[in-house]
Amino acid sequence: MAATSERHVFQAEVNEVLSLVVNSLYSHREVFLRELVSNAADAIDQLSFRALTEHGLLAEDTELGIEIVRDQAAGTLTIRDNGIGMTRDELIGNLGTIARSGSKKLAQSLSAEQKKDITLIGQFGVGFYSAFLVADSVRVISRKAGSDETWEWESQAKGDFEVRPAERASHGTEVVLHLKDDAKEYLEEWPVRETVRKYSDYVRWPIRMEVERKTGEGDEQKTEREWIKLNAASALWTRPKAEVEDEQYREFYKALSHDWADPLAWTHFRIEGTHELTGLLFVPSQAPFDFGERKHSGVRLFVKRVFIMDDAQEIVPEWLRFVRGVVDSEDLPLNVSREILQKDATTRFIRKQVVAKTLTLLEELAAEGETEREVEGETRKVDRYELFWKQFGRAIKEGVYHEVDARDRLAALLRFRSTQDDEARCSFGDYVGRMPAEQTAIYYVAADSLAAAKSSPHIEALKKRGFEVLFMTDPIDEWVVDALREFDGKPLVSAAKGALDLPESDEEKKAKEEKEKALAPVLERLGKALADDVKTVRVTDRLTDSPACLVADKSGMSGHQERLLREAGHDIPKQQRILEINPDHPVIQRLESMTDEQRFAEWSALLYDQALVAEGALPSDPGAFARRVARLMTEGAP
Ligand code: ADP
């Protein structure tokens, strides 16, 4: 046999992850058992699912389950399952490479301090490699269901592994751990039993182990061996809520999601009536490093306790991809396929429930505020919704955009910083609650950064009146607001678009009209000088300190939106916006009295360019802008 053994080197990422795991998770090393048992349970799930349609794959009398075998003489602990098994290529692919892109980059970018943070490490999907926490050598013997070939994979985690043909009576996998000297406790009955009970009690397949029992007295005493079941082996979500402890929920979550951190919150529900459905949904406490690009769902679909699929996108909208958990339907057929799911009315029902239950959970978190909670074993004051928002706020925004039916509920969950408080975030509800009686709209300003938003000329008059302005600094914010249009009957108004329609007294109105009349000539001259750049020039009601700003039409694209689209590579035509000027600003007064046409043209260009700069954009010809400023500085020099 040895002659046919082939040596393979690990993909570089694997070495990286292996050393991270072994060095960082040392003090949590008992989790290896949870990881291997969870892989075994997944393998059985997959087999039982395939056996629904592939008759003959599973013999009638097979009792599916997991066995743990302690071999004192050999110093090994074996975890074996009669699940789907792996082919030779799968052994090499699954245990020699890391599928998740970006893992290496992440591993390299972690600082020494971060490498101690198991919640970060957990993101690599380190599952199987945790075997090396307790073993100096690992053998995996596996036979794929439906195949008559068995293969063995062996590694000492020193950069390579070997693959060779082997023998095994039937389908499934066994992972043989040759325990390190300091991990020999796992050859004893109790450490194994306790670890299984702690981490894997809810695993729905039985986990059995052979134990020794002494019987009889004195000379009659005999040691007998018997197989016992270590776990309750009933699906956790089928148990009544009152019988499940928080700790069990947490461990269930960790095994299900391969996350090492505790979940932030969960909801466990049962629906009875025309449709019967049980669900257990978790909100993680930390977003995976690739959350932005990630498209797959983290909710597993079961039908009558039989695992059906991992990534059931039909029942979980994409914006809810942060949710992990299970849903178990009594109504779908066991042989349900993607095609059936797409058509079945039950799917829509399930999807609706997943959305509704998650929203209710988030609303509860939002209402909760700061509370004392146990976090990773310590009692701390936390605002769970704030934690959620920092990690997954983006998802709620996507939801506002896509989940039209739940738009109002989602809008209430949005959080923004504002002129009121640029640290803590507020909701539209908080904002509306603080609105002075004469204010009719919700104002916001979009900018690339908080600093740019705070000093935006567009919000000067609003601030002066004591109207709060929300800061929208996330690129998708403006699209979300455009989709939303209003909250609680109050229109959402961009400080950089259309007319602000600020409430004004008759005197104010009259004074403005007079100013407009008086300024008509300069407005016209400016309009001519900037004919290529602006649509029109008008007197502003939004500026108090700055001389000018650029605004879009009410339904037009703001300068910020235009810039974002350009940066994203969209070829959009130049948007002509409106130049608004501040009649009380000395610059405008100087322009009024300027007779030299060439100088007037220079100043007009400067006025336009500085309005761009003030909103965070670059003038189209930055060189020319800089020269004009320099000239102005020389002119004005004493
Ligand atoms: P993860 O479980 O997060 O995908 P692991 O490193 O734990 O990562 O396992 C890698 C892959 O190896 C699994 O996705 C699975 O395809 C395969 N695998 C691991 N253990 C088993 C097993 N007992 N039976 C069948 N396949 C397994």
XYZ file of C-alpha atoms and ligand atoms in Angstrom, residues 39-40 43 81 84-86 94-95 125-129 173 258, ligand 1:
43
model
C -18.717 17.930 10.194
C -19.843 14.350 10.807
C -22.104 14.504 6.297
C -19.711 8.727 10.879
C -21.812 10.814 2.710
C -18.037 10.271 2.812
C -15.411 11.746 0.528
C -11.610 19.708 1.142
C -8.770 19.032 3.511
C -13.935 28.238 8.657
C -11.158 26.416 10.465
C -13.379 23.481 11.386
C -11.400 20.436 10.441
C -7.988 21.949 11.162
C -15.617 8.918 7.282
C -18.775 27.891 12.486
P -16.323 23.629 6.894
O -16.989 22.506 7.603
O -16.416 24.939 7.549
O -16.649 23.675 5.431
P -13.977 22.095 7.479
O -12.530 22.453 7.439
O -14.502 21.654 8.787
O -14.742 23.339 6.937
O -14.253 20.939 6.433
C -13.935 21.117 5.086
C -14.808 20.239 4.243
O -14.414 18.871 4.352
C -16.258 20.238 4.608
O -16.952 21.325 4.022
C -16.733 18.891 4.039
O -17.002 19.012 2.663
C -15.527 18.020 4.209
N -15.637 17.180 5.401
C -15.104 17.391 6.614
N -15.427 16.404 7.466
C -16.203 15.542 6.789
C -16.873 14.297 7.111
N -16.826 13.780 8.335
N -17.565 13.705 6.124
C -17.636 14.223 4.882
N -17.048 15.378 4.524
C -16.337 16.027 5.458
